[in-house]
mmCIF file of C-alpha atoms and ligand atoms in Angstrom:
data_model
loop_
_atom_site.group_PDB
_atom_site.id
_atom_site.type_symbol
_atom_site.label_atom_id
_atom_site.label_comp_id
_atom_site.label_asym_id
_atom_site.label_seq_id
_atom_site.Cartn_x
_atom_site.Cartn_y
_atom_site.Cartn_z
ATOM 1 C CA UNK W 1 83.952 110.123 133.772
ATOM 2 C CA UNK W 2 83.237 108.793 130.136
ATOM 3 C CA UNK W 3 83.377 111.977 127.682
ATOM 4 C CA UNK W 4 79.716 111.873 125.678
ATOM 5 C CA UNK W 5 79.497 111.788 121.778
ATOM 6 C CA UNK W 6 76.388 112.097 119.674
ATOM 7 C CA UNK W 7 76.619 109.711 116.872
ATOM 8 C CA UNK W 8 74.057 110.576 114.558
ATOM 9 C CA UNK W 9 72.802 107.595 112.409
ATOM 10 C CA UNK W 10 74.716 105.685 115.470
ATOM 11 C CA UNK W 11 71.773 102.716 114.507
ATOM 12 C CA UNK W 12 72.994 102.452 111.038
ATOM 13 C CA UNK W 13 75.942 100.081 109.793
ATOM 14 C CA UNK W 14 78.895 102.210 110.222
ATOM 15 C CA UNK W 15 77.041 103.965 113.415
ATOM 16 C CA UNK W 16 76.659 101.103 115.291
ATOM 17 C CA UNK W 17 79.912 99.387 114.950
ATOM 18 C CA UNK W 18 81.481 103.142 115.404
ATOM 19 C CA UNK W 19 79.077 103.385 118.740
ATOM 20 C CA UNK W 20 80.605 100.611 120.034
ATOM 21 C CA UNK W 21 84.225 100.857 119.550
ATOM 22 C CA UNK W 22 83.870 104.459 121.210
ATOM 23 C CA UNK W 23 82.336 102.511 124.321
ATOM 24 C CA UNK W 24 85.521 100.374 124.038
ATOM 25 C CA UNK W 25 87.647 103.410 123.604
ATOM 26 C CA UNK W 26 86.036 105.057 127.036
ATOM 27 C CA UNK W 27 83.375 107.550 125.588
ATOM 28 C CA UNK W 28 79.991 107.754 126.417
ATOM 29 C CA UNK W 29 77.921 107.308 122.994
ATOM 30 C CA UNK W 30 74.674 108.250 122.554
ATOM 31 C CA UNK W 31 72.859 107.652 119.491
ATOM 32 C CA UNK W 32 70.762 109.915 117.278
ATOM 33 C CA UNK W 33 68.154 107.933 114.994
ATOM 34 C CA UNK W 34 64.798 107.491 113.755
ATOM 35 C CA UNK W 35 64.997 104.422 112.900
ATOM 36 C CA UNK W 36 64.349 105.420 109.151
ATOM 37 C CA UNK W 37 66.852 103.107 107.456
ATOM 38 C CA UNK W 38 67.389 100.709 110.536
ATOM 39 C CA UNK W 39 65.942 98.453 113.022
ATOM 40 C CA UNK W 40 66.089 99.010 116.952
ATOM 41 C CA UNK W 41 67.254 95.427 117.319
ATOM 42 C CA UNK W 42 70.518 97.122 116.473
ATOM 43 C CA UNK W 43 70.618 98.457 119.899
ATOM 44 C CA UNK W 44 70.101 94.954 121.495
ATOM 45 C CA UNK W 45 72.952 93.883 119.147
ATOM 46 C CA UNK W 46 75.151 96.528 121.014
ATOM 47 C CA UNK W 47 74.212 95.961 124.357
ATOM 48 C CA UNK W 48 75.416 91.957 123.599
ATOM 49 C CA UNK W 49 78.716 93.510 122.958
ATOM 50 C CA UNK W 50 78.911 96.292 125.493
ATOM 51 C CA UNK W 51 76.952 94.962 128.199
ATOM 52 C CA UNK W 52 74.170 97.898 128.236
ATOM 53 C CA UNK W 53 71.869 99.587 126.332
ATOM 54 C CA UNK W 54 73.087 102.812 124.506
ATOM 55 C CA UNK W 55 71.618 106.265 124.916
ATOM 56 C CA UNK W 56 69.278 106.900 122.814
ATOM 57 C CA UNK W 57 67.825 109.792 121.224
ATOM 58 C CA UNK W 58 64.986 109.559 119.013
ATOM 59 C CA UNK W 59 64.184 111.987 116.145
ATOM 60 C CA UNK W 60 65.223 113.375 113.165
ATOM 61 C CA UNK W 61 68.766 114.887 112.138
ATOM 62 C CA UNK W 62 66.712 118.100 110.702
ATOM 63 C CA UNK W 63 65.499 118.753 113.751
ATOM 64 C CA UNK W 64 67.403 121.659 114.687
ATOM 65 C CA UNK W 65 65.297 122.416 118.328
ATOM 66 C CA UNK W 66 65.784 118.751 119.294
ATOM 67 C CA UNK W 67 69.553 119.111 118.627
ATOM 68 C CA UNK W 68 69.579 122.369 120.518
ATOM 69 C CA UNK W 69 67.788 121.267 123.540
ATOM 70 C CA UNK W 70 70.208 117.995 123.383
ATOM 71 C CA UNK W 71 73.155 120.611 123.859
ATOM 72 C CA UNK W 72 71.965 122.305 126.384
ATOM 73 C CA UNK W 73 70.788 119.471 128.492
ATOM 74 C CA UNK W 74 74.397 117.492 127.684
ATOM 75 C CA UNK W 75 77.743 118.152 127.820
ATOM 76 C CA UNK W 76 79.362 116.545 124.349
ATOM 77 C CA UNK W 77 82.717 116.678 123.280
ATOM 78 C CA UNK W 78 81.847 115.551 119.732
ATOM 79 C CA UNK W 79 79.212 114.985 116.845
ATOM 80 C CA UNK W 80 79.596 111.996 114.918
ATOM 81 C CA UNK W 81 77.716 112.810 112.077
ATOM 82 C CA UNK W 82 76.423 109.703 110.091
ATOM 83 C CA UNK W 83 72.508 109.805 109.627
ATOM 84 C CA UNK W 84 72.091 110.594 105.828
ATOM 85 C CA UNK W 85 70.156 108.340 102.626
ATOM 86 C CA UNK W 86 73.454 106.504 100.819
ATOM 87 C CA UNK W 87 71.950 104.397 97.725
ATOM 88 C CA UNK W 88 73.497 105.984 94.778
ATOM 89 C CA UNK W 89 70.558 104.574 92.295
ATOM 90 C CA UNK W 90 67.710 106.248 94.778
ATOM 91 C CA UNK W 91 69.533 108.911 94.598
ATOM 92 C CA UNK W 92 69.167 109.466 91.193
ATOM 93 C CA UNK W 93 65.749 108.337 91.265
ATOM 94 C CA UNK W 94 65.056 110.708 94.142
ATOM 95 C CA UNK W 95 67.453 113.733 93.882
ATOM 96 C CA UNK W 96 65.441 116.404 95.660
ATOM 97 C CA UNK W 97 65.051 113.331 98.982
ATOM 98 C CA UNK W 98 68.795 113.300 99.109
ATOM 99 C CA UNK W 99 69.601 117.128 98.975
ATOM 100 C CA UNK W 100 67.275 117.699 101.494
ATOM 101 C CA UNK W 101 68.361 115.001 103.622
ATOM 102 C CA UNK W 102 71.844 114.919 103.657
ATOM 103 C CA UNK W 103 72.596 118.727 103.296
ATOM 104 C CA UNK W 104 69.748 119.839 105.915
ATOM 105 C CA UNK W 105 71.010 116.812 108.103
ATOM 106 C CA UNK W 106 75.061 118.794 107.998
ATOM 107 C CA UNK W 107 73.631 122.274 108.249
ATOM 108 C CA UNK W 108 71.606 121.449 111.133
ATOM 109 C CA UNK W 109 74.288 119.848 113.160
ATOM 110 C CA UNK W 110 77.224 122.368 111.922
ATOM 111 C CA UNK W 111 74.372 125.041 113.255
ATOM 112 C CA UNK W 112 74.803 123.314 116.948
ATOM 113 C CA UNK W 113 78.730 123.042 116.312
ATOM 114 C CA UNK W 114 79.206 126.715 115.146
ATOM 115 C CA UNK W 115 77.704 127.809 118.225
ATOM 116 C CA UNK W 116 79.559 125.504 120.283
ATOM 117 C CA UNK W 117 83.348 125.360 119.313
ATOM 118 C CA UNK W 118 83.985 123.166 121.928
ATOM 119 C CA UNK W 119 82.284 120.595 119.978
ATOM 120 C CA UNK W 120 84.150 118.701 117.853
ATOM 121 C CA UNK W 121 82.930 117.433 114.632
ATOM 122 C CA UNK W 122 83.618 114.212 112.333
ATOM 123 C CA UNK W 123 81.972 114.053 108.743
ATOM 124 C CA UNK W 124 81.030 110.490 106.914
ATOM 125 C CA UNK W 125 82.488 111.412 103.471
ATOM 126 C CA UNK W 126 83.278 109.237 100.836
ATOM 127 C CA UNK W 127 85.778 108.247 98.229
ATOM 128 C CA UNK W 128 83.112 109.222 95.546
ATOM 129 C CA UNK W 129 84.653 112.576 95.726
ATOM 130 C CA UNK W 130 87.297 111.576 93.761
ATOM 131 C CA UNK W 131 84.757 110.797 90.960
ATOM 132 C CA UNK W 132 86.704 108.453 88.005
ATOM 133 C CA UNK W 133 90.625 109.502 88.921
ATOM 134 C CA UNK W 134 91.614 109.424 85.527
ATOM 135 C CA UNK W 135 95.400 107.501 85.210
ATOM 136 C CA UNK W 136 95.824 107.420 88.730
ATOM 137 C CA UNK W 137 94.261 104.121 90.746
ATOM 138 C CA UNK W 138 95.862 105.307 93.912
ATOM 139 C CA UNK W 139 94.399 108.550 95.681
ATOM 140 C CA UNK W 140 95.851 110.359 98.508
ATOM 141 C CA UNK W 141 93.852 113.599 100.149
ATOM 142 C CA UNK W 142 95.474 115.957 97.517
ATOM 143 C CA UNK W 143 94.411 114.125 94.835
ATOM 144 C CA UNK W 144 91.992 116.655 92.654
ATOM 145 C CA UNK W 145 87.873 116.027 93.496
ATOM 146 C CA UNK W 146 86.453 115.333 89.900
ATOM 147 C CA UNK W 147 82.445 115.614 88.884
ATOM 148 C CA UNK W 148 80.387 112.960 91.319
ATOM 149 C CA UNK W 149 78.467 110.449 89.251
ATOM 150 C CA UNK W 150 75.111 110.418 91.250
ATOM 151 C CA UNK W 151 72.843 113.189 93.248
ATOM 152 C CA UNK W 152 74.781 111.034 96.658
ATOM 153 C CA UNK W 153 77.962 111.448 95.286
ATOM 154 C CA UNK W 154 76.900 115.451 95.047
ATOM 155 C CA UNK W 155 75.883 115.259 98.742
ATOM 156 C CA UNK W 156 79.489 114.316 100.253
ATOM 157 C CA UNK W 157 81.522 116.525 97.304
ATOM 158 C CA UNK W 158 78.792 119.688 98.873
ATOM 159 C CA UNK W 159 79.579 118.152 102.293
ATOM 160 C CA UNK W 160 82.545 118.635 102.520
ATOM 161 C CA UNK W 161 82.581 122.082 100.532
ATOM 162 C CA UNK W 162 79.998 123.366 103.198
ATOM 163 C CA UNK W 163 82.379 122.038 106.188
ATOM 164 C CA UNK W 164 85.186 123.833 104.444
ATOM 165 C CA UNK W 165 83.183 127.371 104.377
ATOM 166 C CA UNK W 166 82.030 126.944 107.817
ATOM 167 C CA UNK W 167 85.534 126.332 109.021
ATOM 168 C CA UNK W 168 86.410 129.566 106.907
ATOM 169 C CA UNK W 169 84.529 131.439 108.816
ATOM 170 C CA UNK W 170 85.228 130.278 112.230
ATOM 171 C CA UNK W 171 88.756 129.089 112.339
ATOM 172 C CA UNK W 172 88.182 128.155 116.272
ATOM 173 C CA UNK W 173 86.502 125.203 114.725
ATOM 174 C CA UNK W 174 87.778 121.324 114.805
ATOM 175 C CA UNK W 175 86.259 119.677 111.968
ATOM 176 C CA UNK W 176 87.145 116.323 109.914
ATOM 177 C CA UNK W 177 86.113 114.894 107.185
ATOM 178 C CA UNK W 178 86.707 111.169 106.653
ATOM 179 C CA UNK W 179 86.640 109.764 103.065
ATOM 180 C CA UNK W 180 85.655 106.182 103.282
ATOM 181 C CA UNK W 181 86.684 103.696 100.688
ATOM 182 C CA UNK W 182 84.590 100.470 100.367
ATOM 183 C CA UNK W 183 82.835 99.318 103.834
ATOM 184 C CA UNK W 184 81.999 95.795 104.444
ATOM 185 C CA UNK W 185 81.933 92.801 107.113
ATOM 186 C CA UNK W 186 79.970 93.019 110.354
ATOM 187 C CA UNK W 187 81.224 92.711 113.895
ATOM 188 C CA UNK W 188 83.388 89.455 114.560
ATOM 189 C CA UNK W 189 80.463 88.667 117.631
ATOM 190 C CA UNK W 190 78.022 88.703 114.507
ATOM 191 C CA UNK W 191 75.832 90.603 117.315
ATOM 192 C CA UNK W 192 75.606 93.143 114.709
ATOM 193 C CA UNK W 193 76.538 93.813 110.714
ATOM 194 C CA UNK W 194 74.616 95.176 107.496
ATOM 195 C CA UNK W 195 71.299 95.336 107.181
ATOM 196 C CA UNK W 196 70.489 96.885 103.777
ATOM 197 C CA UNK W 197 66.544 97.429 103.259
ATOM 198 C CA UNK W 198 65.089 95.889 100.153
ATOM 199 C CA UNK W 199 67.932 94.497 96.936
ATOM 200 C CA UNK W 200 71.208 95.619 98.141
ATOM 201 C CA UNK W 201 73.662 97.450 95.441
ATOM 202 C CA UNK W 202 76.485 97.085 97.087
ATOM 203 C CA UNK W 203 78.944 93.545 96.719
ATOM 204 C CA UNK W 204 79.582 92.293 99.811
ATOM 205 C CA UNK W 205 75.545 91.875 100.828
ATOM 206 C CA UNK W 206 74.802 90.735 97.488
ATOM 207 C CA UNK W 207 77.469 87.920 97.768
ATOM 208 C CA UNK W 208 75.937 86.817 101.105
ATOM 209 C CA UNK W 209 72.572 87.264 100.396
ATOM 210 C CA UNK W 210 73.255 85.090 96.668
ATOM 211 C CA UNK W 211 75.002 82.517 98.998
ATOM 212 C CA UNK W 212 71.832 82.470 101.476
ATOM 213 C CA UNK W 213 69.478 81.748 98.495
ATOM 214 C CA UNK W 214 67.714 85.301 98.767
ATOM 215 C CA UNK W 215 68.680 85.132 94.818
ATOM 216 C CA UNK W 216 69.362 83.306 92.361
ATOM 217 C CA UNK W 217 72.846 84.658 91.051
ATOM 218 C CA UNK W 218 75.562 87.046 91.388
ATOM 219 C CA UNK W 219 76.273 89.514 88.557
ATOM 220 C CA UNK W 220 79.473 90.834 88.011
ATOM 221 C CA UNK W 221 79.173 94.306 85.945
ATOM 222 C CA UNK W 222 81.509 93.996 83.339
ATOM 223 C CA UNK W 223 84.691 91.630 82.728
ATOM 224 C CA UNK W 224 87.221 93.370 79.871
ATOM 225 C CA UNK W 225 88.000 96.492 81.937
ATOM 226 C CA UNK W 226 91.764 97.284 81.995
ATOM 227 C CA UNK W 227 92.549 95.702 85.553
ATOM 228 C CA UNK W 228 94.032 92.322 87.116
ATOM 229 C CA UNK W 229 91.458 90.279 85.705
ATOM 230 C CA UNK W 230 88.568 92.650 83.900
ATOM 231 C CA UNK W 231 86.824 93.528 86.772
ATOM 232 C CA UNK W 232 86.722 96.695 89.107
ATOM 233 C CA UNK W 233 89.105 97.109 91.696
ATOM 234 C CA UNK W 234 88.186 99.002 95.305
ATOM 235 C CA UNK W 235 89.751 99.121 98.456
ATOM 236 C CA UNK W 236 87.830 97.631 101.175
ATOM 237 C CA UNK W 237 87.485 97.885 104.783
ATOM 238 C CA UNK W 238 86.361 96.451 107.569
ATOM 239 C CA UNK W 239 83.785 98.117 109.177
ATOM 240 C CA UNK W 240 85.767 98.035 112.911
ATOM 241 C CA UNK W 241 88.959 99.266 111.379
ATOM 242 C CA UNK W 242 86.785 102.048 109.921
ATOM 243 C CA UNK W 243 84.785 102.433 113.307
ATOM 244 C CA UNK W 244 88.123 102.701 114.920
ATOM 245 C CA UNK W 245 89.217 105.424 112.787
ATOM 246 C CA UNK W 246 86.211 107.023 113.956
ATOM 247 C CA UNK W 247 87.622 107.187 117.726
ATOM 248 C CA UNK W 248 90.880 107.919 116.756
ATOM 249 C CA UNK W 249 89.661 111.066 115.035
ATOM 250 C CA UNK W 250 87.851 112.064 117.767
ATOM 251 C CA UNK W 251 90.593 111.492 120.226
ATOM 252 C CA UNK W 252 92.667 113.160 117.598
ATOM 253 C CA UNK W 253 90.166 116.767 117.634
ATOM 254 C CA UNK W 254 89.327 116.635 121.266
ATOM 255 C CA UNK W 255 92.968 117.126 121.878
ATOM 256 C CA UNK W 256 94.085 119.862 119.090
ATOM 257 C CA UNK W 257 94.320 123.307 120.373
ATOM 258 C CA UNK W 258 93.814 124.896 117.102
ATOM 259 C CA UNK W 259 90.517 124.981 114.878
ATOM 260 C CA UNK W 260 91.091 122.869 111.707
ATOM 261 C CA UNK W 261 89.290 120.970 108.975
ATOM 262 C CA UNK W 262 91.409 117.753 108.134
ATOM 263 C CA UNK W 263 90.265 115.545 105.547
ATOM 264 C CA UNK W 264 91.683 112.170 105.391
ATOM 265 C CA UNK W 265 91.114 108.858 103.633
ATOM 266 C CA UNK W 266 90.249 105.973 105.269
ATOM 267 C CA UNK W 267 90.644 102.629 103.080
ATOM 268 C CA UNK W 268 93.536 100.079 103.360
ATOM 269 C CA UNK W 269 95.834 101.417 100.656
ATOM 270 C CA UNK W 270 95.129 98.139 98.793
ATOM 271 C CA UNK W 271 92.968 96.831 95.818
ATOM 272 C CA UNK W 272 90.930 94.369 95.333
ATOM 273 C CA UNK W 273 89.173 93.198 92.372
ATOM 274 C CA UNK W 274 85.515 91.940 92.067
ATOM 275 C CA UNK W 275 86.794 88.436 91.466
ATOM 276 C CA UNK W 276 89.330 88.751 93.661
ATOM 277 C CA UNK W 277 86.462 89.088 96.609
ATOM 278 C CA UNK W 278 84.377 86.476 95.219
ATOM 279 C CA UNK W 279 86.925 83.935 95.285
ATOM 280 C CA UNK W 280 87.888 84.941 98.979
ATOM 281 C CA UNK W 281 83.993 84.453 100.065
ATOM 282 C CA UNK W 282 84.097 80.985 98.500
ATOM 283 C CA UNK W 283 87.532 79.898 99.581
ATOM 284 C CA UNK W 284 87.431 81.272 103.028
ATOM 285 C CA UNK W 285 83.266 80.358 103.936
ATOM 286 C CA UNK W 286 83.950 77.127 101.630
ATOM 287 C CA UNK W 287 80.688 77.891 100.276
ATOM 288 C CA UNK W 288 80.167 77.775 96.128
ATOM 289 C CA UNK W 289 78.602 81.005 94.569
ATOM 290 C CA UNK W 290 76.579 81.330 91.731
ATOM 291 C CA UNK W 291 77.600 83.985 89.584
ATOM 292 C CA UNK W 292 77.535 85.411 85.685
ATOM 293 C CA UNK W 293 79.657 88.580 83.666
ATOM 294 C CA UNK W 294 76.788 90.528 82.811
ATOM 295 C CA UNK W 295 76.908 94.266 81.160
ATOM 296 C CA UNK W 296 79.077 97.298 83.075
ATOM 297 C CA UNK W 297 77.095 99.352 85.533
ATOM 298 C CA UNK W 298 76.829 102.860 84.791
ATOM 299 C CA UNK W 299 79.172 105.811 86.464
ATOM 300 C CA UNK W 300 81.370 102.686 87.866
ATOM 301 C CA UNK W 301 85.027 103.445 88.805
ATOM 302 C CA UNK W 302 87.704 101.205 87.100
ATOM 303 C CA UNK W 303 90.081 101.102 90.035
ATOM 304 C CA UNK W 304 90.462 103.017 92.979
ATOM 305 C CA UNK W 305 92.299 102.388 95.960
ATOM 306 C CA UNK W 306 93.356 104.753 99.258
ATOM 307 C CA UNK W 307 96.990 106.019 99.534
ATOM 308 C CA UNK W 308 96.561 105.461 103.402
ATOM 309 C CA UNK W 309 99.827 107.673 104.785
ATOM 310 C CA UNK W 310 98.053 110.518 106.138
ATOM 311 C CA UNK W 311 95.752 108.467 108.312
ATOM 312 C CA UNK W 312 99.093 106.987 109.721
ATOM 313 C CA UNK W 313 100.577 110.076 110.267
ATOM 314 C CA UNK W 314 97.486 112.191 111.657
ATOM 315 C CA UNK W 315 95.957 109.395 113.425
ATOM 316 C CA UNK W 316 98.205 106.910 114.376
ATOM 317 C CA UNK W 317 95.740 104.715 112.761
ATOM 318 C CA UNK W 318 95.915 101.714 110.073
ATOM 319 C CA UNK W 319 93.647 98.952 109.294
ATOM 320 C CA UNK W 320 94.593 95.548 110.972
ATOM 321 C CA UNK W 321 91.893 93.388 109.260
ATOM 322 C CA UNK W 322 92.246 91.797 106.129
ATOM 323 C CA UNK W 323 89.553 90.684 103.563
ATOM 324 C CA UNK W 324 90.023 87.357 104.812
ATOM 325 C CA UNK W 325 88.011 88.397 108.491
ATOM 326 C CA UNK W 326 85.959 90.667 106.156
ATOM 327 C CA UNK W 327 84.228 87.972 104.283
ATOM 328 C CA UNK W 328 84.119 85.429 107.077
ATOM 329 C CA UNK W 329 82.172 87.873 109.687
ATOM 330 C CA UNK W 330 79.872 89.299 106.755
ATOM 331 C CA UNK W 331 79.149 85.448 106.011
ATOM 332 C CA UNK W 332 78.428 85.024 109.908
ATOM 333 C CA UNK W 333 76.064 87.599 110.261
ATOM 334 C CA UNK W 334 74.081 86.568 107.375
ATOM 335 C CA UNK W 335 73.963 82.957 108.591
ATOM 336 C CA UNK W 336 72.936 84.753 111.851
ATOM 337 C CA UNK W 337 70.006 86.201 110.504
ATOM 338 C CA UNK W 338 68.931 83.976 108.496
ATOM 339 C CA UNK W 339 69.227 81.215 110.588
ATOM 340 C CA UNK W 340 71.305 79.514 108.346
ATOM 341 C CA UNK W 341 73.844 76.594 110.488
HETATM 342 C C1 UD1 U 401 79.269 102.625 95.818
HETATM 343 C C2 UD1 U 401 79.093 104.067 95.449
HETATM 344 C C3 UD1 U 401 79.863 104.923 96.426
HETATM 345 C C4 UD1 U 401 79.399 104.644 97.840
HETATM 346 C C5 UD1 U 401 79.590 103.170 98.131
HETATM 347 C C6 UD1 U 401 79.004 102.868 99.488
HETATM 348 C C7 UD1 U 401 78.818 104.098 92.996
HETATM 349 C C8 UD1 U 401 79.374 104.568 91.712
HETATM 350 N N1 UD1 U 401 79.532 104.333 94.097
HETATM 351 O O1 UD1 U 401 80.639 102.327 95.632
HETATM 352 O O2 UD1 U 401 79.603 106.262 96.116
HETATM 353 O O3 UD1 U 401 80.145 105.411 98.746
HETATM 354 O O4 UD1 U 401 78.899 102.394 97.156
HETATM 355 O O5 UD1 U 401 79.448 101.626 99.926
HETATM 356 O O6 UD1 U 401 77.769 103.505 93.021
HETATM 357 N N2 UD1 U 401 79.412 94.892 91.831
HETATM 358 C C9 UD1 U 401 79.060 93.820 91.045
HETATM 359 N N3 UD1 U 401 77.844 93.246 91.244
HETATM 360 C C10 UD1 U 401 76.965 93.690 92.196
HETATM 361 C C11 UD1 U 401 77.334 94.786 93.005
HETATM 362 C C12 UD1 U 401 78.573 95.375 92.794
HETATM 363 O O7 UD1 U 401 79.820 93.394 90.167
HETATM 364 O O8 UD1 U 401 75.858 93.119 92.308
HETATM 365 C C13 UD1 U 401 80.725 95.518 91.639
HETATM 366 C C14 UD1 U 401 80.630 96.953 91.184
HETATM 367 O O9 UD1 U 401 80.547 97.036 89.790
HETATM 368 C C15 UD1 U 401 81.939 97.519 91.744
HETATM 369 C C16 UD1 U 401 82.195 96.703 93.001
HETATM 370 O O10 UD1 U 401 81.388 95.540 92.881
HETATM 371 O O11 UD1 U 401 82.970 97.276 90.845
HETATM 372 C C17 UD1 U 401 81.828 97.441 94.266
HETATM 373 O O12 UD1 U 401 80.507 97.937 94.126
HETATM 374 P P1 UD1 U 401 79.710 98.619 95.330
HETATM 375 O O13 UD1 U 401 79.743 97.727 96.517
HETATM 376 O O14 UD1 U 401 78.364 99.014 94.808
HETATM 377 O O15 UD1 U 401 80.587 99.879 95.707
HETATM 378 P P2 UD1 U 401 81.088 101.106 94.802
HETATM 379 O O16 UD1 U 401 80.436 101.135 93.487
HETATM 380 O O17 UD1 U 401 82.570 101.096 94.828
#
C-alpha cells in the first residue's frame, strides 16, 4: 500500500512537481491548499501526468483543527511543508502578511508533528539564509547564516531556528530542512510549470514572459559586478531534480531510527550568470530576447552557488538536469499557456 504524505502548498510550483514525483516514487500525496497563490487547473495538470486526480484537501495551513482532524482521520508518514507567501518585494511591502503566514503556517504543522513523532517532517528553506556570503561564492551547510535582506528572507532564517528548538526539545523528532538555491523550468510534459500571479521578480518567468510579448524588455540589474561577465551568478535548478530531492528526503527520514534535524542544500554546485542564462534561452529556444543593463537591484547577492556534497552523501541524490532542459521546458510551458506554436 502507497505510504500517504501531506504536501502542503502541494498546488504551488515546487508542490506540484514535488506531488508528482512522490506518486512516481510510490507515495500516496495528498495536497493541502487554498488555492491562494495558485489555480486548481494545477491538479488537472497532475492528473495528465499521473493518470488521476490527487487528494485534495482544502483550507488553510493555519488551520490547526483542520490539520488535527486530517491526522486523526489519516495515517501519514510525512508533512511536506511548502504553503507559505515567497515574493521578497511584498514582503517588504507587507511584513506583518508574511510573519503571520509563514511562521503560523510552521508552528501549526510542527504542532501536529510534535504530537506525532512518527511523522516525519521536510521544511522549504532557502539559500537566502546565507544572506551576502562575503568572499566565499560557494556555500556548503556549515557555512555561517548572515542577516536576511527582506521580511521572507527572515521567515526561512526563523524557520529553520524554530525547527531547530522544536527538535531540541523532542529529540524523537525527524526533521529536515532543505535550502533551495534558484528554482526554475516546469515539467518536461509542460502539463504543469510556474505560474507567478501578477509581474514576476524572479528571471526565468521574466525571460519567458519578455519572449511571449507580455513585455516589452528584459532588464538585467546591474553589469560591472565582480563576476564572469558583470552580472550575478546563482545556481539553478530544475524544479524535478529539486522535487526529487523532496522524495529522497522523505525516503531518507521515514527510514532513520533516530530523531534528527538535517539541513542540507539543494542547488547544483554550479554558477551561472544572468547572461549566461539569457544566452542559453536564446540559443537553445532559438528565440531573440529583448533586453537592457539597467541599475542593480537592492539586497542582490553577487554570486552564490551550492557546495552540493552533503546532499550526495545524505541522500544519494544529485541533480541530472542541466540549464539546457531548464530553459527549453520553462519556454514550453509558456508557449503552452499562451498558446504560442
Ligand atoms: C530571490 C530571492 C530569494 C528567493 C528566490 C526564490 C532576493 C534577494 N532573493 O532570489 O530569497 O528564495 O528569489 O526563487 O530577492 N534578475 C534580473 N532581471 C530580472 C529578474 C532577475 O537581472 O528581471 C537577476 C537578479 O538580479 C539576480 C538573478 O537574476 O541576479 C536571479 O534573480 P531572482 O530570480 O529574483 O532570484 P534571486 O534574487 O537569486
Amino acid at each position: 500500500m502507497r505510504k500517504k504524505v501531506l504536501v502542503t502548498g502541494g498546488a504551488g510550483y515546487i508542490g506540484s512537481h514535488t506531488v508528482v514525483e512522490l506518486f512516481n516514487a510510490g507515495y500516496q500525496p495528498i495536497i493541502l491548499d487554498d488555492f491562494r497563490n495558485s489555480d486548481e487547473s494545477v491538479l488537472d495538470g497532475i492528473s495528465q501526468i499521473i493518470g488521476s486526480k490527487p487528494e485534495l484537501l482544502r483550507g488553510d495551513v493555519c488551520d490547526t483543527n483542520l490539520l488535527s482532524k486530517f491526522i486523526k482521520e489519516n495515517e501519514i508518514c510525512g508533512i511536506i511543508h511548502f504553503a507559505a507567501y515567497k515574493a521578497v518585494g511584498e514582503s517588504v511591502e507587507k511584513p506583518l502578511n508574511y510573519y503571520q503566514n509563514n511562521l503560523e503556517g510552521l508552528v501549526a504543522v510542527l504542532k501536529v508533528v510534535s504530537m506525532h513523532p512518527e511523522i516525519t517532517f521536510v521544511f522549504s528553506s532557502s539559500c537566502t539564509v546565507y544572506g551576502e556570503p562575503f568572499g566565499q561564492k560557494e556555500v556548503t551547510e556549515k557555512t555561517e547564516r548572515s542577516i536576511p535582506t527582506s521580511p521572507y528572507g527572515y521567515t526561512k532564517w526563523l524557520g529553520e531556528q524554530i525547527i531547530n528548538d522544536v527538535f531540541n526539545s523532542n529529540a524523537d523528532l525527524r526533521l529536515m530542512s532543505l535550502r533551495y538555491f534558484n528554482p526554475i523550468g516546469a515539467h518536461e510534459s509542460a502539463a504543469i510549470g510556474e505560474l507567478p500571479i501578477g509581474k514576476p521578480n524572479n528571471l526565468l518567468p521574466f525571460i519567458t514572459q519578455t519572449a511571449a510579448g507580455l513585455h516589452d524588455q528584459l532588464t538585467i540589474f546591474g553589469n560591472d559586478y565582480p563576476t564572469i561577465d558583470g552580472t550575478c551568478v546563482r545556481d539553478y535548478i530544475h524544479v524535478v531534480d529539486l522535487a526529487e530531492a523532496h522524495v529522497k528526503a522523505l525516503d531518507f527520514l521515514v527510514k532513520e531510527s533516530k530523531g534528527c534535524h538535517e539541513v542540507v542544500n539543494i542547488g547544483t554546485g554550479k554558477g551561472s550568470s544572468v547572461l549566461e542564462m539569457v544566452r542559453a534561452f536564446e540559443q537553445v529556444n532559438q528565440v531573440k530576447l529583448n533586453y537592457e543593463f539597467g541599475p542593480k537591484r537592492a539586497g542582490d547577492v553577487i554570486e552564490i552557488y551550492a557546495n552540493v556534497d552533503y546532499a550526495k552523501e545524505l541522500l544519494a541524490w544529485q541533480a541530472n538536469k542541466t540549464i539546457t532542459d531548464a530553459v527549453r521546458d520553462a519556454w514550453n510551458w509558456e508557449k503552452l499557456i499562451r498558446s504560442i506554436e
